[in-house]
Tab-separated table of C-alpha atoms in Angstrom:
chain	number	residue	atom	x	y	z
R	30	UNK	CA	2.751	-3.383	16.243
R	31	UNK	CA	3.329	-5.328	19.419
R	32	UNK	CA	5.013	-8.457	18.496
R	33	UNK	CA	3.733	-11.703	20.195
R	34	UNK	CA	5.416	-15.167	20.571
R	35	UNK	CA	2.546	-17.288	19.777
R	36	UNK	CA	0.644	-18.693	17.151
R	37	UNK	CA	2.923	-20.473	14.229
R	38	UNK	CA	2.035	-19.652	10.653
R	39	UNK	CA	-0.512	-22.022	9.736
R	40	UNK	CA	1.723	-23.449	6.958
R	41	UNK	CA	-0.558	-23.326	3.923
R	42	UNK	CA	-0.779	-23.286	-0.238
R	43	UNK	CA	1.424	-21.259	-1.958
R	44	UNK	CA	0.216	-17.421	-2.046
R	45	UNK	CA	-1.807	-16.625	-5.042
R	46	UNK	CA	-3.577	-19.577	-4.823
R	47	UNK	CA	-7.226	-19.513	-2.731
R	48	UNK	CA	-6.959	-20.925	0.569
R	49	UNK	CA	-9.034	-22.469	2.974
R	50	UNK	CA	-11.316	-19.570	2.232
R	51	UNK	CA	-13.424	-20.868	-0.292
R	52	UNK	CA	-13.959	-24.460	1.852
R	53	UNK	CA	-15.408	-22.545	5.040
R	54	UNK	CA	-16.422	-18.846	4.389
R	55	UNK	CA	-17.023	-16.585	1.287
R	56	UNK	CA	-14.444	-17.183	-1.555
R	57	UNK	CA	-11.789	-14.429	-2.122
R	58	UNK	CA	-12.325	-11.746	-5.005
R	59	UNK	CA	-9.487	-9.483	-6.347
R	60	UNK	CA	-10.299	-5.578	-6.781
R	61	UNK	CA	-9.725	-3.846	-9.617
R	62	UNK	CA	-10.339	-0.003	-9.863
R	63	UNK	CA	-10.068	2.909	-12.087
R	64	UNK	CA	-9.335	5.948	-10.626
R	65	UNK	CA	-10.491	8.091	-13.404
R	66	UNK	CA	-11.490	8.313	-16.641
R	67	UNK	CA	-8.743	7.516	-19.131
R	68	UNK	CA	-6.775	5.622	-16.560
R	69	UNK	CA	-6.505	1.565	-16.778
R	70	UNK	CA	-8.217	-0.630	-13.812
R	71	UNK	CA	-5.569	-1.190	-11.294
R	72	UNK	CA	-5.299	-4.004	-8.889
R	73	UNK	CA	-5.961	-2.522	-5.102
R	74	UNK	CA	-6.782	-5.599	-3.055
R	75	UNK	CA	-8.979	-8.268	-2.259
R	76	UNK	CA	-12.375	-8.601	-0.750
R	77	UNK	CA	-14.294	-11.850	0.322
R	78	UNK	CA	-17.894	-11.795	-0.178
R	79	UNK	CA	-20.594	-14.547	-1.301
R	80	UNK	CA	-21.228	-13.556	-4.993
R	81	UNK	CA	-20.293	-11.185	-7.424
R	82	UNK	CA	-23.087	-8.130	-6.572
R	83	UNK	CA	-21.713	-8.248	-2.847
R	84	UNK	CA	-18.212	-8.649	-4.195
R	85	UNK	CA	-18.997	-5.034	-5.984
R	86	UNK	CA	-20.547	-3.511	-2.730
R	87	UNK	CA	-17.891	-4.746	-0.107
R	88	UNK	CA	-15.216	-3.400	-2.846
R	89	UNK	CA	-16.787	0.353	-2.960
R	90	UNK	CA	-17.266	0.475	0.693
R	91	UNK	CA	-13.783	-0.547	1.231
R	92	UNK	CA	-11.195	0.498	-1.332
R	93	UNK	CA	-13.313	3.663	-2.084
R	94	UNK	CA	-14.752	5.686	0.507
R	95	UNK	CA	-12.766	9.007	-0.614
R	96	UNK	CA	-13.783	9.194	-4.397
R	97	UNK	CA	-10.660	7.104	-5.456
R	98	UNK	CA	-12.028	5.195	-8.093
R	99	UNK	CA	-14.931	5.709	-11.191
R	100	UNK	CA	-15.448	2.170	-11.848
R	101	UNK	CA	-14.617	-1.261	-9.835
R	102	UNK	CA	-13.697	-4.842	-11.029
R	103	UNK	CA	-13.955	-7.896	-9.202
R	104	UNK	CA	-12.549	-10.904	-9.868
R	105	UNK	CA	-12.708	-14.356	-7.551
R	106	UNK	CA	-9.159	-15.072	-6.860
R	107	UNK	CA	-9.229	-18.714	-7.971
R	108	UNK	CA	-9.873	-17.545	-11.759
R	109	UNK	CA	-6.915	-15.759	-12.154
R	110	UNK	CA	-4.093	-17.607	-14.013
R	111	UNK	CA	-0.611	-15.664	-13.509
R	112	UNK	CA	3.178	-16.929	-14.268
R	113	UNK	CA	5.160	-18.493	-11.682
R	114	UNK	CA	7.735	-16.621	-10.133
R	115	UNK	CA	10.191	-19.576	-10.672
R	116	UNK	CA	9.888	-19.718	-14.040
R	117	UNK	CA	10.587	-15.851	-14.187
R	118	UNK	CA	13.841	-16.117	-16.135
R	119	UNK	CA	12.705	-18.563	-18.873
R	120	UNK	CA	9.122	-17.046	-19.175
R	121	UNK	CA	10.410	-13.355	-19.993
R	122	UNK	CA	13.461	-14.384	-21.811
R	123	UNK	CA	11.890	-13.925	-25.305
R	124	UNK	CA	11.727	-10.508	-24.763
R	125	UNK	CA	15.211	-10.053	-23.354
R	126	UNK	CA	17.276	-10.544	-26.280
R	127	UNK	CA	15.322	-8.627	-28.736
R	128	UNK	CA	17.037	-5.232	-28.255
R	129	UNK	CA	16.072	-4.137	-32.053
R	130	UNK	CA	12.079	-3.755	-30.836
R	131	UNK	CA	13.493	-0.651	-28.992
R	132	UNK	CA	13.980	2.504	-31.140
R	133	UNK	CA	17.442	2.982	-29.329
R	134	UNK	CA	18.552	-0.028	-31.153
R	135	UNK	CA	18.912	2.379	-34.606
R	136	UNK	CA	21.879	4.608	-34.717
R	137	UNK	CA	20.297	7.725	-36.861
R	138	UNK	CA	22.759	10.259	-37.433
R	139	UNK	CA	22.276	13.717	-35.361
R	140	UNK	CA	21.065	15.790	-38.475
R	141	UNK	CA	18.052	13.896	-39.314
R	142	UNK	CA	14.921	16.048	-37.666
R	143	UNK	CA	11.717	14.879	-36.295
R	144	UNK	CA	13.185	11.515	-35.972
W	3	UNK	CA	18.190	-19.317	8.341
W	4	UNK	CA	17.474	-22.737	6.179
W	5	UNK	CA	20.137	-23.040	3.589
W	6	UNK	CA	19.974	-26.926	3.135
W	7	UNK	CA	20.523	-27.189	-0.306
W	8	UNK	CA	22.080	-25.698	-3.464
W	9	UNK	CA	18.861	-24.532	-4.266
W	10	UNK	CA	17.900	-23.142	-1.062
W	11	UNK	CA	20.771	-20.966	-0.866
W	12	UNK	CA	20.250	-19.683	-4.148
W	13	UNK	CA	16.681	-18.660	-3.683
W	14	UNK	CA	18.148	-17.049	-0.007
W	15	UNK	CA	20.718	-15.313	-1.737
W	16	UNK	CA	17.860	-13.945	-4.426
W	17	UNK	CA	16.240	-12.999	-1.673
W	18	UNK	CA	18.623	-11.065	0.335
W	19	UNK	CA	19.687	-9.471	-2.917
W	20	UNK	CA	16.053	-7.756	-3.542
W	21	UNK	CA	15.661	-6.826	0.395
W	22	UNK	CA	19.011	-5.334	-0.061
W	23	UNK	CA	18.356	-3.178	-3.083
W	24	UNK	CA	15.512	-2.135	-1.373
W	25	UNK	CA	13.118	-3.585	-3.391
W	26	UNK	CA	9.938	-5.030	-2.232
W	27	UNK	CA	9.190	-8.887	-2.106
W	28	UNK	CA	5.929	-9.612	-3.828
W	29	UNK	CA	3.281	-12.722	-2.449
W	30	UNK	CA	4.423	-15.537	-4.864
W	31	UNK	CA	8.179	-15.027	-4.621
W	32	UNK	CA	10.704	-17.583	-2.554
W	33	UNK	CA	10.953	-16.400	0.962
W	34	UNK	CA	12.535	-17.716	4.337
W	35	UNK	CA	9.864	-19.363	6.487
W	36	UNK	CA	10.521	-16.857	9.123
W	37	UNK	CA	9.740	-13.591	7.314
W	38	UNK	CA	6.132	-15.575	6.008
W	39	UNK	CA	5.957	-16.406	9.777
W	40	UNK	CA	7.016	-13.004	11.083
W	41	UNK	CA	4.836	-11.020	8.491
W	42	UNK	CA	1.894	-13.072	9.080
W	43	UNK	CA	1.909	-12.539	12.692
W	44	UNK	CA	2.735	-8.630	12.342
W	45	UNK	CA	0.106	-7.914	9.875
W	46	UNK	CA	-2.534	-10.106	11.457
W	47	UNK	CA	-2.070	-8.902	14.858
W	48	UNK	CA	-2.348	-4.984	12.928
W	49	UNK	CA	-5.406	-5.814	11.413
W	50	UNK	CA	-6.817	-7.204	14.867
W	51	UNK	CA	-5.610	-3.998	16.573
W	52	UNK	CA	-7.540	-1.819	13.698
W	53	UNK	CA	-10.667	-3.918	14.188
W	54	UNK	CA	-10.685	-3.991	18.201
W	55	UNK	CA	-9.859	0.042	18.263
W	56	UNK	CA	-13.149	0.495	16.694
W	57	UNK	CA	-14.747	-0.513	20.310
W	58	UNK	CA	-13.295	2.281	22.172
W	59	UNK	CA	-14.344	5.018	19.856
W	60	UNK	CA	-17.604	2.970	18.356
W	61	UNK	CA	-19.081	2.805	22.141
W	62	UNK	CA	-19.556	6.625	21.899
W	63	UNK	CA	-20.813	7.437	18.355
W	64	UNK	CA	-24.427	7.255	19.768
W	65	UNK	CA	-23.446	9.816	22.421
W	66	UNK	CA	-21.474	12.429	20.418
W	67	UNK	CA	-22.441	15.942	21.196
W	68	UNK	CA	-23.522	16.890	17.655
W	69	UNK	CA	-24.479	15.665	13.912
W	70	UNK	CA	-21.045	17.026	12.985
W	71	UNK	CA	-19.467	14.925	15.745
W	72	UNK	CA	-21.078	11.948	15.135
W	73	UNK	CA	-20.689	11.952	11.269
W	74	UNK	CA	-16.860	12.479	11.587
W	75	UNK	CA	-16.557	9.853	14.743
W	76	UNK	CA	-19.051	7.293	12.298
W	77	UNK	CA	-16.460	8.132	9.248
W	78	UNK	CA	-13.090	7.449	11.197
W	79	UNK	CA	-14.433	3.856	13.028
W	80	UNK	CA	-15.525	2.937	9.449
W	81	UNK	CA	-12.055	3.555	8.305
W	82	UNK	CA	-10.859	1.715	11.033
W	83	UNK	CA	-12.710	-1.591	9.849
W	84	UNK	CA	-11.444	-0.408	6.322
W	85	UNK	CA	-7.752	-0.562	7.676
W	86	UNK	CA	-8.417	-3.776	9.131
W	87	UNK	CA	-9.705	-5.200	5.937
W	88	UNK	CA	-6.905	-3.963	4.057
W	89	UNK	CA	-4.485	-5.802	6.277
W	90	UNK	CA	-6.138	-8.897	6.622
W	91	UNK	CA	-6.050	-8.933	2.335
W	92	UNK	CA	-2.534	-8.606	3.151
W	93	UNK	CA	-1.863	-11.168	5.450
W	94	UNK	CA	-4.213	-14.035	3.000
W	95	UNK	CA	-1.279	-13.067	0.335
W	96	UNK	CA	0.931	-15.062	2.405
W	97	UNK	CA	-1.500	-18.037	2.504
W	98	UNK	CA	-3.338	-17.777	5.578
W	99	UNK	CA	-6.749	-16.547	5.490
W	100	UNK	CA	-9.010	-14.112	7.057
W	101	UNK	CA	-11.379	-16.497	9.047
W	102	UNK	CA	-8.530	-18.474	10.850
W	103	UNK	CA	-6.636	-15.173	11.715
W	104	UNK	CA	-10.171	-13.920	13.233
W	105	UNK	CA	-10.458	-17.650	15.146
W	106	UNK	CA	-7.243	-16.832	16.575
W	107	UNK	CA	-8.056	-13.343	17.756
W	108	UNK	CA	-11.322	-14.679	19.488
W	109	UNK	CA	-9.410	-17.585	20.717
W	110	UNK	CA	-6.668	-15.131	22.401
W	111	UNK	CA	-3.814	-17.058	20.130
W	112	UNK	CA	-3.199	-13.596	18.688
W	113	UNK	CA	-2.441	-10.500	20.053
W	114	UNK	CA	-3.493	-6.757	19.541
W	115	UNK	CA	-2.306	-3.366	20.399
W	116	UNK	CA	-2.341	-3.032	23.889
W	117	UNK	CA	-3.808	0.473	24.010
W	118	UNK	CA	-7.194	-0.645	22.752
W	119	UNK	CA	-7.525	-2.142	26.456
W	120	UNK	CA	-8.275	0.995	27.863
W	121	UNK	CA	-11.668	2.302	28.152
W	122	UNK	CA	-12.993	5.460	26.552
W	123	UNK	CA	-14.532	7.624	29.610
W	124	UNK	CA	-15.660	10.659	28.296
W	125	UNK	CA	-15.597	12.905	24.773
W	126	UNK	CA	-12.401	13.927	25.910
W	127	UNK	CA	-11.076	10.744	25.349
W	128	UNK	CA	-12.473	10.540	21.195
W	129	UNK	CA	-10.186	13.819	21.031
W	130	UNK	CA	-7.093	12.445	22.727
W	131	UNK	CA	-7.134	9.023	20.949
W	132	UNK	CA	-7.238	10.936	17.787
W	133	UNK	CA	-4.451	13.189	18.767
W	134	UNK	CA	-2.337	10.578	20.568
W	135	UNK	CA	-3.334	7.186	19.618
W	136	UNK	CA	-3.802	7.696	16.146
W	137	UNK	CA	-0.563	10.236	16.123
W	138	UNK	CA	1.723	7.167	17.589
W	139	UNK	CA	0.126	4.951	14.384
W	140	UNK	CA	1.107	7.473	12.312
W	141	UNK	CA	5.055	7.407	13.550
W	142	UNK	CA	4.643	3.648	13.727
W	143	UNK	CA	3.115	3.042	10.006
W	144	UNK	CA	4.539	5.495	7.933
W	145	UNK	CA	8.206	3.834	7.948
W	146	UNK	CA	6.080	0.823	7.238
W	147	UNK	CA	5.263	1.869	3.871
W	148	UNK	CA	8.512	1.297	2.717
W	149	UNK	CA	8.351	-2.157	3.894
W	150	UNK	CA	10.084	-4.850	1.978
W	151	UNK	CA	6.735	-7.106	1.756
W	152	UNK	CA	4.910	-5.331	-1.182
W	153	UNK	CA	1.425	-6.153	-0.096
W	154	UNK	CA	1.986	-4.771	3.626
W	155	UNK	CA	3.595	-1.488	2.144
W	156	UNK	CA	1.116	-1.085	-0.075
W	157	UNK	CA	-1.657	-1.064	2.269
W	158	UNK	CA	0.204	0.943	4.796
W	159	UNK	CA	0.344	3.647	2.120
W	160	UNK	CA	-3.809	3.611	1.714
W	161	UNK	CA	-3.743	3.605	5.536
W	162	UNK	CA	-1.421	6.532	6.102
W	163	UNK	CA	-3.240	8.938	3.707
W	164	UNK	CA	-6.753	7.999	5.869
W	165	UNK	CA	-4.944	8.446	9.156
W	166	UNK	CA	-4.179	11.970	9.044
W	167	UNK	CA	-7.852	13.105	8.683
W	168	UNK	CA	-7.838	10.703	12.412
W	169	UNK	CA	-5.251	12.568	13.936
W	170	UNK	CA	-6.545	16.123	13.073
W	171	UNK	CA	-10.542	15.140	13.698
W	172	UNK	CA	-8.994	14.614	17.080
W	173	UNK	CA	-6.835	17.614	17.545
W	174	UNK	CA	-9.602	19.969	16.262
W	175	UNK	CA	-12.235	18.266	18.562
W	176	UNK	CA	-9.714	19.260	21.228
W	177	UNK	CA	-8.955	22.981	20.463
W	178	UNK	CA	-12.872	23.276	20.533
W	179	UNK	CA	-12.982	21.797	24.301
W	180	UNK	CA	-10.007	23.817	25.724
W	181	UNK	CA	-11.989	26.983	24.050
W	182	UNK	CA	-15.112	26.131	25.817
W	183	UNK	CA	-15.215	26.239	29.634
W	184	UNK	CA	-13.331	25.413	32.804
W	185	UNK	CA	-15.240	22.087	33.197
W	186	UNK	CA	-14.045	21.054	29.470
W	187	UNK	CA	-10.594	22.426	29.653
W	188	UNK	CA	-10.285	19.917	32.602
W	189	UNK	CA	-11.430	17.207	30.773
W	190	UNK	CA	-9.028	17.227	28.472
W	191	UNK	CA	-6.290	17.462	30.749
W	192	UNK	CA	-7.679	14.119	32.672
W	193	UNK	CA	-7.941	12.432	29.231
W	194	UNK	CA	-4.207	13.531	28.617
W	195	UNK	CA	-3.325	12.425	31.943
W	196	UNK	CA	-4.975	8.994	31.581
W	197	UNK	CA	-3.911	8.750	27.982
W	198	UNK	CA	-0.286	9.607	27.643
W	199	UNK	CA	1.717	6.743	29.072
W	200	UNK	CA	-0.420	4.110	27.439
W	201	UNK	CA	0.314	5.908	24.270
W	202	UNK	CA	4.198	5.505	24.582
W	203	UNK	CA	3.731	2.173	25.154
W	204	UNK	CA	2.128	1.339	21.926
W	205	UNK	CA	5.994	1.786	20.549
W	206	UNK	CA	6.491	-1.471	22.586
W	207	UNK	CA	9.460	-2.463	24.434
W	208	UNK	CA	12.681	-0.680	25.152
W	209	UNK	CA	15.104	-1.472	22.480
W	210	UNK	CA	17.079	-3.712	25.283
W	211	UNK	CA	13.779	-5.912	25.748
W	212	UNK	CA	12.681	-6.183	21.943
W	213	UNK	CA	14.286	-9.276	20.555
W	214	UNK	CA	12.851	-9.694	17.445
W	215	UNK	CA	13.562	-6.178	16.190
W	216	UNK	CA	16.811	-6.715	15.165
W	217	UNK	CA	15.599	-9.546	12.852
W	218	UNK	CA	12.980	-7.254	11.628
W	219	UNK	CA	14.996	-4.476	10.636
W	220	UNK	CA	17.567	-6.914	8.949
W	221	UNK	CA	14.790	-8.442	6.821
W	222	UNK	CA	13.219	-4.822	6.039
W	223	UNK	CA	9.938	-5.027	7.660
W	224	UNK	CA	11.206	-2.476	10.422
W	225	UNK	CA	12.786	0.652	9.768
W	226	UNK	CA	13.279	2.063	12.955
W	227	UNK	CA	13.842	0.899	16.549
W	228	UNK	CA	10.748	1.432	19.343
W	229	UNK	CA	13.120	3.738	21.149
W	230	UNK	CA	13.462	5.654	17.892
W	231	UNK	CA	9.935	5.900	17.026
W	232	UNK	CA	8.568	6.636	21.012
W	233	UNK	CA	11.488	9.492	20.572
W	234	UNK	CA	9.847	11.081	17.693
W	235	UNK	CA	6.162	11.081	18.876
W	236	UNK	CA	7.340	12.558	21.846
W	237	UNK	CA	8.863	15.310	20.125
W	238	UNK	CA	6.155	15.565	17.701
W	239	UNK	CA	3.394	16.269	20.760
W	240	UNK	CA	5.270	18.910	22.707
W	241	UNK	CA	4.727	21.565	20.862
W	242	UNK	CA	1.076	20.736	19.825
W	243	UNK	CA	0.357	19.887	23.874
W	244	UNK	CA	1.823	23.734	24.133
W	245	UNK	CA	-0.981	25.358	21.632
W	246	UNK	CA	-3.748	23.517	23.620
W	247	UNK	CA	-2.445	24.715	26.966
W	248	UNK	CA	-2.431	20.825	28.390
W	249	UNK	CA	0.387	19.229	30.556
W	250	UNK	CA	1.726	15.901	29.359
W	251	UNK	CA	2.082	14.419	33.052
W	252	UNK	CA	5.726	13.530	33.135
W	253	UNK	CA	7.726	15.397	35.522
W	254	UNK	CA	10.695	14.271	33.725
W	255	UNK	CA	10.048	15.621	30.630
W	256	UNK	CA	12.040	18.642	29.197
W	257	UNK	CA	14.002	19.703	26.145
W	258	UNK	CA	17.869	18.541	26.145
W	259	UNK	CA	19.282	21.138	23.757
W	260	UNK	CA	22.548	18.081	23.588
W	261	UNK	CA	20.362	15.484	21.807
W	262	UNK	CA	18.421	17.731	20.240
W	263	UNK	CA	15.482	15.779	21.597
W	264	UNK	CA	13.021	16.039	24.738
W	265	UNK	CA	14.169	13.719	27.817
W	266	UNK	CA	11.661	11.850	29.069
W	267	UNK	CA	10.536	9.153	31.729
W	268	UNK	CA	10.113	5.443	31.718
W	269	UNK	CA	6.473	4.338	30.754
W	270	UNK	CA	5.752	1.684	33.422
W	271	UNK	CA	6.359	-1.472	31.683
W	272	UNK	CA	5.173	-3.725	34.381
W	273	UNK	CA	1.516	-2.212	33.563
W	274	UNK	CA	2.337	-2.419	29.845
W	275	UNK	CA	3.221	-6.706	30.208
W	276	UNK	CA	-0.012	-7.082	32.338
W	277	UNK	CA	-1.868	-5.487	29.626
W	278	UNK	CA	-0.348	-7.400	26.671
W	279	UNK	CA	-0.877	-10.477	29.276
W	280	UNK	CA	-4.523	-9.787	29.512
W	281	UNK	CA	-5.151	-7.848	32.650
W	282	UNK	CA	-5.686	-4.727	31.465
W	283	UNK	CA	-8.905	-2.778	32.596
W	284	UNK	CA	-10.965	-3.725	29.439
W	285	UNK	CA	-8.776	-6.800	27.599
W	286	UNK	CA	-12.191	-9.247	28.956
W	287	UNK	CA	-14.882	-6.771	28.042
W	288	UNK	CA	-12.959	-6.215	24.422
W	289	UNK	CA	-12.515	-9.849	23.405
W	290	UNK	CA	-15.816	-10.775	24.624
W	291	UNK	CA	-17.294	-8.081	22.217
W	292	UNK	CA	-15.367	-9.201	19.414
W	293	UNK	CA	-16.215	-12.954	20.010
W	294	UNK	CA	-19.999	-12.042	20.574
W	295	UNK	CA	-20.169	-9.628	17.371
W	296	UNK	CA	-18.458	-12.646	15.357
W	297	UNK	CA	-20.967	-15.493	16.715
W	298	UNK	CA	-23.792	-13.253	15.859
W	299	UNK	CA	-22.556	-12.638	12.592
W	300	UNK	CA	-22.188	-16.771	11.859
W	301	UNK	CA	-25.649	-16.986	10.379
W	302	UNK	CA	-25.556	-14.314	8.301
W	303	UNK	CA	-22.428	-14.915	6.617
W	304	UNK	CA	-23.972	-18.492	6.185
W	305	UNK	CA	-27.218	-17.580	4.664
W	306	UNK	CA	-25.451	-15.530	2.179
W	307	UNK	CA	-23.099	-18.175	1.326
W	308	UNK	CA	-25.948	-20.590	1.117
W	309	UNK	CA	-27.971	-17.941	-1.012
W	310	UNK	CA	-25.262	-17.394	-3.082
W	311	UNK	CA	-24.694	-21.280	-4.088
W	312	UNK	CA	-28.804	-21.539	-4.542
W	313	UNK	CA	-28.467	-18.601	-7.091
W	314	UNK	CA	-25.432	-20.061	-9.254
W	315	UNK	CA	-27.188	-23.750	-9.278
W	316	UNK	CA	-30.371	-21.899	-10.766
W	317	UNK	CA	-28.148	-20.272	-13.223
W	318	UNK	CA	-26.717	-23.398	-14.420
W	319	UNK	CA	-30.137	-25.488	-14.395
W	320	UNK	CA	-31.908	-22.596	-16.585
W	321	UNK	CA	-28.557	-22.393	-18.824
């Protein structure tokens, strides 16, 4: 809350990769919670743990203290493959020019019902 | 800002457009180094504050006056630990790791909120901390839910949802005390007298003396100035104090109909700077405690890591 004028940020690996954590401490896990039956698991944050079981327990204690979930997934952060933001435009380009995949592409007379 | 090459200039322009459109910057996006540095510093200090904030209250868990109050206080202190962890997780998306941040805290290379360097001397303090300190934190944190950095904003949304319980349990505790004996009412007033000014200091130095604010606002990290948030807190708190029947210890505090806000006195900024610099009533004790807890836990962290490695190796052999 109160800005200090010290401590330069460690110029570390690009975010998204697991940083030095794996080297010294416990590995980083990403946490996904199913809020209630019928919903997808949603990413809620991350947690450090020595192994999968501890990751589940820590995730429960940190992210579901108030009935926020009925199911938790944890996955080692270094096991996640992600698209890179720098190639964002070319990577998603194939979906941009196929407007015929959307229902609004097709003109149907107003008097046609239930379509 | 570093716009040394055409690519940098383009990345900078994309970043500026995202912030200007009130969209969120996400971890793997390009961002100016200053933005990253400022966020790491601010989120780390925020996380440290949550963790250090466990101490003044944690000290009272074993001396809670009833099982009800004990269960409440335990849940609140556990929340503070959780808030610290949400925030460390957000900081880690910027490419630092939590062990480093903890090390910087125990080495006094990163700061935490000045408020936690004041001691909690009576159980009334537990109520006043909830009312003032968590109330001030709410004022500070609600605008951060719209911060331009996605992971920080999302952590703040979780935290703000939980913070309301903290403030209300404190206020309810005080209501119980002011409806008790004269001695209890005196305890509440005495506690209010001690915590009022340090709580106002939680919003940071006055706007004229807050050089980083302008840049943070331009980046969409900060949404309101320190003085705006302080004013909001004062205006919120005055009617709450009336209901409790306590006096806020500021002779200059009065409603100003022209401004539509309360005028109030100037906090002692020399005290604020001294506490930040390390000479508050409890700085040394708080840091020593944090350092001890960290060092005493080292063998547990190490043992868990080695055990996990051993189990993994065995599984590999068996497979």
